[in-house]
């Protein structure tokens, strides 16, 4: 536990009655998508161990990250950061960075090849956070959100094989072509 009482915990289904309402409230205040209870349960029931919470000394929720990890289209094992929210009055304190880092670390421990997410093109703070953590902008998704805003998809390539396969390379390609690819810094 940190000096100010801030601490981080992994979500556990035994505390759903305590945490779920707070998670929904925090995310609905911060994100533009109106997620139903079923969306939360989809993630929390299957990948609750990839969801982390930031709590103050009174156990009030200050931040949350909700993630999953599964094979992507029969290919790489892809982590996905579905939702991240931190109360406005607690932003800029490193809470979001710590939450995302915790989720990334567990996904890497479980052999993730890559980790993806989307964020609104207008959310510059989130984009800076993800870029600091080594994520690369993969593509722009026009009018991706229900509010009409576009998104950027970001990808963190954990393994070189995931990065190079995305570019259509394999181990048999000429070394000269590989030298043209600048790998992102490792996470």
Coordinates of C-alpha atoms in Angstrom, one line a residue, residues 32-166:
X32 CA -18.6 7.4 -24.4
X33 CA -20.0 3.9 -24.9
X34 CA -23.1 2.9 -22.9
X35 CA -22.1 -0.6 -21.9
X36 CA -24.8 -3.0 -20.5
X37 CA -24.4 -5.2 -17.5
X38 CA -23.8 -8.1 -19.9
X39 CA -20.7 -6.5 -21.4
X40 CA -19.1 -6.1 -17.9
X41 CA -20.0 -9.7 -17.0
X42 CA -18.7 -11.0 -20.3
X43 CA -15.2 -9.6 -19.4
X44 CA -15.3 -10.1 -15.6
X45 CA -16.6 -13.7 -15.6
X46 CA -14.1 -14.9 -18.2
X47 CA -11.1 -12.7 -17.5
X48 CA -11.6 -11.2 -14.1
X49 CA -8.0 -12.0 -13.3
X50 CA -7.0 -9.5 -16.1
X51 CA -9.0 -6.7 -14.5
X52 CA -7.4 -4.4 -11.9
X53 CA -8.7 -1.8 -9.6
X54 CA -7.2 1.2 -7.8
X55 CA -8.7 1.8 -4.4
X56 CA -8.2 4.5 -1.8
X57 CA -7.8 3.8 1.9
X58 CA -11.6 3.7 2.4
X59 CA -11.8 1.2 -0.5
X60 CA -13.4 3.8 -2.9
X61 CA -12.6 2.9 -6.5
X62 CA -10.4 5.5 -8.2
X63 CA -9.6 3.6 -11.3
X64 CA -10.2 0.4 -13.2
X65 CA -8.9 -1.5 -16.2
X66 CA -10.8 -4.3 -17.9
X67 CA -9.0 -6.7 -20.2
X68 CA -9.1 -10.1 -21.9
X69 CA -6.7 -12.5 -23.6
X70 CA -7.6 -15.0 -26.3
X71 CA -6.5 -16.1 -29.8
X72 CA -7.3 -13.6 -32.4
X73 CA -8.8 -15.0 -35.6
X74 CA -7.0 -18.3 -35.1
X75 CA -3.7 -16.4 -35.1
X76 CA -1.7 -14.6 -32.4
X77 CA -2.7 -14.7 -28.7
X78 CA -4.1 -11.2 -28.3
X79 CA -4.6 -9.3 -25.2
X80 CA -7.2 -6.6 -25.4
X81 CA -7.7 -3.6 -23.1
X82 CA -11.4 -3.1 -23.3
X83 CA -12.0 -0.3 -20.7
X84 CA -9.8 2.1 -18.7
X85 CA -11.1 4.8 -16.4
X86 CA -9.7 6.9 -13.6
X87 CA -11.8 9.5 -11.6
X88 CA -11.1 13.0 -13.0
X89 CA -9.8 14.3 -9.7
X90 CA -7.2 11.5 -9.5
X91 CA -5.8 11.8 -13.0
X92 CA -2.2 12.7 -13.6
X93 CA -1.0 10.6 -10.6
X94 CA 0.1 7.5 -12.6
X95 CA -3.0 5.5 -11.7
X96 CA -3.9 4.7 -15.3
X97 CA -0.3 3.8 -16.1
X98 CA -0.1 1.4 -13.2
X99 CA -3.4 -0.3 -14.0
X100 CA -2.5 -0.8 -17.7
X101 CA 1.0 -2.0 -16.7
X102 CA -0.5 -4.6 -14.4
X103 CA -2.8 -5.9 -17.1
X104 CA 0.0 -6.0 -19.6
X105 CA 2.3 -7.8 -17.2
X106 CA -0.2 -10.6 -16.6
X107 CA -0.9 -10.9 -20.3
X108 CA 2.8 -11.2 -21.0
X109 CA 3.2 -13.8 -18.3
X110 CA 0.5 -15.8 -20.1
X111 CA 2.3 -15.6 -23.4
X112 CA 0.5 -12.9 -25.2
X113 CA 1.8 -12.1 -28.7
X114 CA 0.3 -8.7 -28.9
X115 CA -2.1 -6.4 -27.0
X116 CA -4.6 -4.2 -28.7
X117 CA -7.1 -1.4 -27.7
X118 CA -9.1 1.4 -29.2
X119 CA -9.4 5.0 -28.0
X120 CA -11.2 8.0 -29.3
X121 CA -9.1 10.2 -31.6
X122 CA -10.0 13.2 -29.4
X123 CA -8.6 11.5 -26.2
X124 CA -5.0 12.9 -26.4
X125 CA -4.2 12.0 -22.8
X126 CA -5.0 8.3 -23.4
X127 CA -3.1 8.3 -26.7
X128 CA 0.0 9.7 -24.9
X129 CA -0.3 7.1 -22.2
X130 CA -0.5 4.2 -24.6
X131 CA 2.4 5.5 -26.7
X132 CA 4.5 6.0 -23.6
X133 CA 3.8 2.3 -22.8
X134 CA 5.1 1.3 -26.3
X135 CA 1.8 0.9 -28.2
X136 CA 1.8 1.9 -31.8
X137 CA -1.1 3.4 -33.8
X138 CA -2.3 0.6 -36.0
X139 CA -5.3 2.1 -37.9
X140 CA -7.9 4.8 -37.7
X141 CA -11.5 3.5 -37.4
X142 CA -13.9 6.0 -38.8
X143 CA -17.1 6.7 -36.7
X144 CA -16.2 3.8 -34.5
X145 CA -18.1 4.9 -31.4
X146 CA -21.8 5.3 -31.0
X147 CA -21.3 9.0 -30.5
X148 CA -19.9 9.2 -34.0
X149 CA -16.3 9.8 -33.0
X150 CA -13.5 8.0 -34.7
X151 CA -11.0 5.8 -32.9
X152 CA -7.4 4.8 -33.3
X153 CA -6.5 1.2 -32.8
X154 CA -3.3 0.8 -30.9
X155 CA -1.2 -2.4 -30.7
X156 CA 1.6 -3.4 -28.5
X157 CA 3.7 -6.1 -30.1
X158 CA 5.0 -8.2 -27.3
X159 CA 6.8 -10.7 -29.6
X160 CA 8.7 -9.9 -32.7
X161 CA 6.9 -12.7 -34.5
X162 CA 3.5 -10.9 -34.0
X163 CA 5.0 -7.7 -35.3
X164 CA 6.6 -9.1 -38.4
X165 CA 3.6 -11.4 -39.3
X166 CA 1.4 -8.3 -39.3

